GROMACS .gro file of C-alpha atoms in nm:
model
  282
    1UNK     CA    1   1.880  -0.843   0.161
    2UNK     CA    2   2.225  -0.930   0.309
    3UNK     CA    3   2.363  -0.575   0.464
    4UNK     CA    4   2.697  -0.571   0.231
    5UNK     CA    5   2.451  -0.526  -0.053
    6UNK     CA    6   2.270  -0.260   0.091
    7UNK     CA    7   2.564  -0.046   0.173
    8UNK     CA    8   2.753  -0.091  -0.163
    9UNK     CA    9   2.796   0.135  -0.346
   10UNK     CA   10   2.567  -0.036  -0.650
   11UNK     CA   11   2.239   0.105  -0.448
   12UNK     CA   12   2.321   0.459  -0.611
   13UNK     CA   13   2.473   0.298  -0.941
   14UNK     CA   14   2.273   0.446  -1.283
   15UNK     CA   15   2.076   0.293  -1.490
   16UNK     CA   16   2.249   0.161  -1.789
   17UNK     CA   17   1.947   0.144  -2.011
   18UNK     CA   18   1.892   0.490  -1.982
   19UNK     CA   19   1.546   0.460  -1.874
   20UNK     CA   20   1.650   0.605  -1.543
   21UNK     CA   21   1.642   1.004  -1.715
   22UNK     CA   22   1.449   1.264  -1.572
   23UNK     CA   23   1.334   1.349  -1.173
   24UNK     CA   24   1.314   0.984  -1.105
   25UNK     CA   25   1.733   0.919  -1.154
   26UNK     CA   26   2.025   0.945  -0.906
   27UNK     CA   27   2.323   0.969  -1.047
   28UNK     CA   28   2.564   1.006  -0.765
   29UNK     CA   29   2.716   0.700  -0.581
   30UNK     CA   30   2.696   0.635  -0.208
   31UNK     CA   31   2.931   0.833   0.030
   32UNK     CA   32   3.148   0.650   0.275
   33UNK     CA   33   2.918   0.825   0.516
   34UNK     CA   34   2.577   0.680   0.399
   35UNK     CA   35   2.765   0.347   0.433
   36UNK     CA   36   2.802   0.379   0.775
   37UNK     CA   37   2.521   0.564   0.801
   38UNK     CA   38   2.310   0.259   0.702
   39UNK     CA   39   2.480   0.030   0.947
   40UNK     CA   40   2.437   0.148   1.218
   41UNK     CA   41   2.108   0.203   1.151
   42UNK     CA   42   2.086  -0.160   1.143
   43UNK     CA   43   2.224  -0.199   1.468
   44UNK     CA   44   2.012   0.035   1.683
   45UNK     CA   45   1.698  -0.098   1.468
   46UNK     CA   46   1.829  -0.438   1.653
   47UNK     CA   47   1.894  -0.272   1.950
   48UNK     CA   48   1.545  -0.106   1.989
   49UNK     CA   49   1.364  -0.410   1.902
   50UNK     CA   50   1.487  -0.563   2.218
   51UNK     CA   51   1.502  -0.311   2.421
   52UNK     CA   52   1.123  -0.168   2.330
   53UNK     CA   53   1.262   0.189   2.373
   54UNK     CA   54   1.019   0.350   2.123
   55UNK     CA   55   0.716   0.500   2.242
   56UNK     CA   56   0.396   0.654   2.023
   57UNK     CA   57   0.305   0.409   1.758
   58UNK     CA   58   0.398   0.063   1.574
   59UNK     CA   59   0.471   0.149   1.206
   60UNK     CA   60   0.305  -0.120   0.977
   61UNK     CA   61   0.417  -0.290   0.634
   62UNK     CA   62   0.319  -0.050   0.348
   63UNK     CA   63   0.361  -0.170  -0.050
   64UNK     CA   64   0.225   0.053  -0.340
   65UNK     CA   65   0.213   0.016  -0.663
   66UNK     CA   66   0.443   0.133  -0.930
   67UNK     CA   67   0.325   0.380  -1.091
   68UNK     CA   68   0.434   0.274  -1.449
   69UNK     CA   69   0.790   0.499  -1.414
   70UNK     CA   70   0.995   0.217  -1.226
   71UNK     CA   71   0.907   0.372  -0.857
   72UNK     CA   72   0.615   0.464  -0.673
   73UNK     CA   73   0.415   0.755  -0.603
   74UNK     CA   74   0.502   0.942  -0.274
   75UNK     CA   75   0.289   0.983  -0.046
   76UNK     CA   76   0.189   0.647  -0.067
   77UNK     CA   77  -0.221   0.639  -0.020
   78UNK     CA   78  -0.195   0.283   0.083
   79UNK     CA   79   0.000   0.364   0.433
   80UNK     CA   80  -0.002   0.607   0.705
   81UNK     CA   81   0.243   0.753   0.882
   82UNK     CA   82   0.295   0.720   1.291
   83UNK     CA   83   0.431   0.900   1.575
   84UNK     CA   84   0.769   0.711   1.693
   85UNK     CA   85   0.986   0.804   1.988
   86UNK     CA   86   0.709   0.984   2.158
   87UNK     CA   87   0.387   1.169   2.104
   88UNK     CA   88   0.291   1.537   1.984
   89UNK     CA   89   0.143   1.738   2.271
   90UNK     CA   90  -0.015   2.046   2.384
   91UNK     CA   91   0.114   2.261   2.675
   92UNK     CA   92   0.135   2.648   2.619
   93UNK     CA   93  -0.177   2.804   2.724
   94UNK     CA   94  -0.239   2.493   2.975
   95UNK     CA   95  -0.200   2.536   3.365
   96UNK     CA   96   0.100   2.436   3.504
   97UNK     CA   97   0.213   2.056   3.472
   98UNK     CA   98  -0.076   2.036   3.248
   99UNK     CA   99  -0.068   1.862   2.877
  100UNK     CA  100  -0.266   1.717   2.654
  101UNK     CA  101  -0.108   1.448   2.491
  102UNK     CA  102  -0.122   1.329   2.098
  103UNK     CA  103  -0.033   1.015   1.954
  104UNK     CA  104  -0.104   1.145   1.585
  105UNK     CA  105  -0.142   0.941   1.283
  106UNK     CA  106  -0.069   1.121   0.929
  107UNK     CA  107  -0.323   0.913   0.689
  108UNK     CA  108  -0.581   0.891   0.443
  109UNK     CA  109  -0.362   1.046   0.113
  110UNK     CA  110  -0.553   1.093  -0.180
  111UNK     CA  111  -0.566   1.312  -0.475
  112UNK     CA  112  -0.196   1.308  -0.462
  113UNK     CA  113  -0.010   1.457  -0.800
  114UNK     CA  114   0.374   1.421  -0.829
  115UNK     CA  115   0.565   1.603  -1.074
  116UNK     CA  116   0.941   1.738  -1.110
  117UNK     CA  117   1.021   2.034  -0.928
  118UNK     CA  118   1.070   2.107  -0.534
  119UNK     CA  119   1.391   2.215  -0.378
  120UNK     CA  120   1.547   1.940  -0.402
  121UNK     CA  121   1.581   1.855  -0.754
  122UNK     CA  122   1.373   1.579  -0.767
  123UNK     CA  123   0.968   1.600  -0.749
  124UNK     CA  124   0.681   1.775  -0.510
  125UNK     CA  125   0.352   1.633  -0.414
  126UNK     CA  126   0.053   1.744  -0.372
  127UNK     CA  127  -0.200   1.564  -0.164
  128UNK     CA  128  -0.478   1.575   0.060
  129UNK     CA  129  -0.464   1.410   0.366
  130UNK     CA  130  -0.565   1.404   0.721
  131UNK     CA  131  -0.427   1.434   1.075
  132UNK     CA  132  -0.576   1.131   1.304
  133UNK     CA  133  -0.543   1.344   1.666
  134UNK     CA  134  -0.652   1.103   1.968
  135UNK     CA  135  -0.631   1.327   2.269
  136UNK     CA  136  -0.572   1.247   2.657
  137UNK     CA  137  -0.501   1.513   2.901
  138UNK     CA  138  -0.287   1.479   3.219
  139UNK     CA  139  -0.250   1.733   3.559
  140UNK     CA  140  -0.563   1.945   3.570
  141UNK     CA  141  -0.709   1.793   3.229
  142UNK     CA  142  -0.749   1.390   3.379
  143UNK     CA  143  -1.005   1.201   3.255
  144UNK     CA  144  -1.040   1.486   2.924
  145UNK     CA  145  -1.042   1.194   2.594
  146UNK     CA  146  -1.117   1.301   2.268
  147UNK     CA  147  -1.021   1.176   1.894
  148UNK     CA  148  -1.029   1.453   1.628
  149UNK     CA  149  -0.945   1.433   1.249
  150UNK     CA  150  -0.750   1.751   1.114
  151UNK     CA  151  -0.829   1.770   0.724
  152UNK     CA  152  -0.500   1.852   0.527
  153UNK     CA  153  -0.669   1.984   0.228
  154UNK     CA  154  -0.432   1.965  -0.113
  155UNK     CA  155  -0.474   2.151  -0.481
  156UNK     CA  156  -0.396   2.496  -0.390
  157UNK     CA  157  -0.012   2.375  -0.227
  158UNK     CA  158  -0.145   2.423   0.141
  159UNK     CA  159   0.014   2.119   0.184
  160UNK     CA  160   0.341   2.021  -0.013
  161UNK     CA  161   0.658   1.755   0.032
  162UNK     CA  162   0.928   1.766  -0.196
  163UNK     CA  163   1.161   1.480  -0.277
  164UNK     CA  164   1.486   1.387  -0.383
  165UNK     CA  165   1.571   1.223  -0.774
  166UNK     CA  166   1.568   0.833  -0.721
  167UNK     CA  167   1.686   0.624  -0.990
  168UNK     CA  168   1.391   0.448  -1.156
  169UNK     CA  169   1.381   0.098  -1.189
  170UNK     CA  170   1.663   0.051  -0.915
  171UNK     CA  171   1.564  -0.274  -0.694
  172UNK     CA  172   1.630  -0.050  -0.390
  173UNK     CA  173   1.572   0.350  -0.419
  174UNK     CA  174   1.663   0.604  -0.128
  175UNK     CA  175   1.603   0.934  -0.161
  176UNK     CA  176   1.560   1.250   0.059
  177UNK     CA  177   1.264   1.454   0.143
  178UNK     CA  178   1.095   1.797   0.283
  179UNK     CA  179   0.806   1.855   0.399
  180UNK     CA  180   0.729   2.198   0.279
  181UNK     CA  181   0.419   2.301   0.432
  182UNK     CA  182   0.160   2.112   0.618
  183UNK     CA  183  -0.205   2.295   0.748
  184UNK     CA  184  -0.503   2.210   0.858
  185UNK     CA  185  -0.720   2.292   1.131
  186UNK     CA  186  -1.091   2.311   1.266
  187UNK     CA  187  -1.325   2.555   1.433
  188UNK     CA  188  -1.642   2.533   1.630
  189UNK     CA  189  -1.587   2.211   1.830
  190UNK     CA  190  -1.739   2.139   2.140
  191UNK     CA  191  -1.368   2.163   2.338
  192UNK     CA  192  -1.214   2.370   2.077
  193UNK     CA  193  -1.324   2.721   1.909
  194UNK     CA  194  -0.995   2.698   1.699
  195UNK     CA  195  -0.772   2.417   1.672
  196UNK     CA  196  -0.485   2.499   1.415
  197UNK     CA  197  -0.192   2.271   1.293
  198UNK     CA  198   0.120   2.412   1.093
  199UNK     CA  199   0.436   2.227   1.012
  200UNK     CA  200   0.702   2.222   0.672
  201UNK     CA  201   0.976   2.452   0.617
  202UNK     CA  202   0.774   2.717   0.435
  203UNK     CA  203   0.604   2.803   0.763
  204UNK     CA  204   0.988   2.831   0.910
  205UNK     CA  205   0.922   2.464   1.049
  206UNK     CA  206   1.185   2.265   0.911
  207UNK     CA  207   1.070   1.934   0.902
  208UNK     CA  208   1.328   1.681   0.682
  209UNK     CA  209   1.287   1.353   0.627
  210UNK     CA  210   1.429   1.046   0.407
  211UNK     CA  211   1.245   0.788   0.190
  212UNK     CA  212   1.348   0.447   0.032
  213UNK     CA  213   1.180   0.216  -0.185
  214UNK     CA  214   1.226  -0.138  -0.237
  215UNK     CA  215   1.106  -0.377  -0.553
  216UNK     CA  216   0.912  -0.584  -0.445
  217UNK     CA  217   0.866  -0.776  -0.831
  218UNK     CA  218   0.503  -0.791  -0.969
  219UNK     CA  219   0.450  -0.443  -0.985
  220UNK     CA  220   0.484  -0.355  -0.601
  221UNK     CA  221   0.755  -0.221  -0.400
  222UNK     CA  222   0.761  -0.176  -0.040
  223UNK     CA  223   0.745   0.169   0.104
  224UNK     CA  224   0.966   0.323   0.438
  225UNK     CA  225   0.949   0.704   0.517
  226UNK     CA  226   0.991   0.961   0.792
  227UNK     CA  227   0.993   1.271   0.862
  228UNK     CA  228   1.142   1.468   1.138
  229UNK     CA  229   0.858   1.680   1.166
  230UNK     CA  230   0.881   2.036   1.353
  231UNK     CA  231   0.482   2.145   1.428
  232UNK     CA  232   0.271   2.400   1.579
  233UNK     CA  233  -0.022   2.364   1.770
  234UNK     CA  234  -0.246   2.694   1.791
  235UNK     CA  235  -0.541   2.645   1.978
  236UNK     CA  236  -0.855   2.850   2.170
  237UNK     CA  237  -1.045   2.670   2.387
  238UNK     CA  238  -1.480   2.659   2.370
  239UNK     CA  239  -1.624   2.889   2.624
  240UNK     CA  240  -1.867   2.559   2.644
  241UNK     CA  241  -1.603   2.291   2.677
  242UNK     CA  242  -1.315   2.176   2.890
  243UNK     CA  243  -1.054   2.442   2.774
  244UNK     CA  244  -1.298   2.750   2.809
  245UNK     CA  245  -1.064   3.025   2.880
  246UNK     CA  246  -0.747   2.848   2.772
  247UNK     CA  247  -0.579   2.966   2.481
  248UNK     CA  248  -0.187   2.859   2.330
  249UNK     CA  249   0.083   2.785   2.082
  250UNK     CA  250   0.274   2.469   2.118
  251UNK     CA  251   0.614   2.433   1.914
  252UNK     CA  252   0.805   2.061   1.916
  253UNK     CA  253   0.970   1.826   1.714
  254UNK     CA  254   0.825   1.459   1.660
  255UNK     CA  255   0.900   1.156   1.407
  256UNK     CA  256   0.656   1.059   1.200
  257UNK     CA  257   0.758   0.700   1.055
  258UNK     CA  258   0.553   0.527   0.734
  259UNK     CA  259   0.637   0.184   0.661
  260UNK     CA  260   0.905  -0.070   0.773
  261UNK     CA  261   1.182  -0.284   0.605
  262UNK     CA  262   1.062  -0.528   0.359
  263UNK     CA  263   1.000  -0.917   0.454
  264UNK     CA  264   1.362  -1.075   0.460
  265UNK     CA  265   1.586  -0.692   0.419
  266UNK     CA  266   1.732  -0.472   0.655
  267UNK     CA  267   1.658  -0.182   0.466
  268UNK     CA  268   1.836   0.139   0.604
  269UNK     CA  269   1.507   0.376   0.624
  270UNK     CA  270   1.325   0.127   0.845
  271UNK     CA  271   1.590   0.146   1.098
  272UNK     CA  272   1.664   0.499   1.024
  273UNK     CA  273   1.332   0.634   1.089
  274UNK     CA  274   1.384   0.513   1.544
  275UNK     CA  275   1.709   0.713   1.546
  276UNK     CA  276   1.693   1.012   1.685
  277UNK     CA  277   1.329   1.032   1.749
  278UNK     CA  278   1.269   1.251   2.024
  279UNK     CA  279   0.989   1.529   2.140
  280UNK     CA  280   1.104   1.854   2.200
  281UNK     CA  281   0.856   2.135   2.344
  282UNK     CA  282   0.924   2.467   2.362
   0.00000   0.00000   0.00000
């Protein structure tokens, strides 16, 4: 998709048919400032490419469905979102120059319901999910590997995202979203008597993130999302296991990247979702 198309102003035009009514529509146009916005995210897309700045993991191609409205559901079950820019980690609670490291996957969506509603006037999904954690620990944890799966259990709006109105049946929809609350955690593990994961804005985690859609034709559209994703780490180690007497709460920022641009575009998210990713511990 040549880049003058993406940035004009058409990408936000309304539908004329007036099929577009309802959660799924945008009726606003483009701001000068999601023009140039979307430019330079081209650029530093370009730029990291070469470079091979971006740590944590490789986002992968994700198309869905439609889902009969002229978009697709969100979260996509057919993808998974990755850590870019760097990896989540634990540290509080650790001895000094001590982490364990986590290059987390956010996967396995199912059970997901959309509907309007959400804070930002568009629609909020419930899901469950899981959190793919593969651990490696560095100073006084060398050597300490393990790979634990976080359920994020939906239904009851333990976990939530809300996202903006996109226009349906627009060729290219971008939209933005919140994470609203994200939970999981597990007890009774050999290195772990509680290991607790909190995130969304709910929790007083803001966690942001933008989406965009692309058609595809027969039926499909290809998916790109991220999420700036603020988390918490609350953890008490096994008196049995590597961590026996080690206990913390880790706070940092990661972003969490479904998806890239479709085969032969430069859309904006894909590029969007390497700026600015960064870990931040505190």
């Amino acid at each position: 998709m040549p880049i003058a198309r993406l940035a004009g102003a058409g990408m936000f035009r309304s539908c004329k048919d007036g099929r577009g009514s309802g959660p799924w529509t945008r009726s606003a146009r483009a701001s000068s400032r999601e023009v140039d916005m979307s430019i330079r995210a081209v650029v530093v897309l370009a730029v990291l490419a070469c470079s091979g700045a971006a740590l944590g993991g490789v986002p992968a191609l994700t198309i869905a469905p439609d889902n009969g409205f002229g978009t697709a559901t969100m979260h996509p079950s057919t993808g998974e979102y990755v850590s870019v820019g760097g990896v989540w980690n634990i540290a509080a609670g650790l001895p000094a120059g001590t982490t364990i490291d986590i290059d987390a996957t956010w996967r396995n969506f199912s059970s997901i319901t959309e509907a309007p509603g959400g804070v930002l006037g568009g629609t909020r999904s419930d899901y469950d999910s899981e959190l793919r954690f593969p651990m490696v620990g560095t100073g006084a944890l060398l050597g300490f590997n393990r790979l634990i799966t976080i359920p994020l259990m939906g239904g009851g709006g333990a976990n939530l995202t809300d996202f903006g109105p996109r226009m349906a049946f627009a060729p290219l929809q971008l939209f933005p979203a919140d994470l609203r609350r994200m939970q999981g955690q597990i007890l009774g593990d050999p290195d772990f008597d509680l290991l607790r994961v909190t995130a969304g804005a709910e929790f007083g985690l803001p966690s942001p993130g933008q989406s965009a859609l692309t058609d595809l034709g027969a039926g499909q559209w290809n998916v790109e999302s991220f999420f700036d994703i603020t988390y918490r780490i609350d953890f008490v180690g096994s008196p049995i296991g590597a961590l026996a007497g080690l206990s913390g709460s880790t706070t940092g920022t990661i972003r969490m990247q479904l998806g890239v641009p479709a085969p032969g575009t430069l859309a904006m998210v894909g590029a969007a979702g390497l700026i600015g990713a960064r870990r931040r511990r505190r």
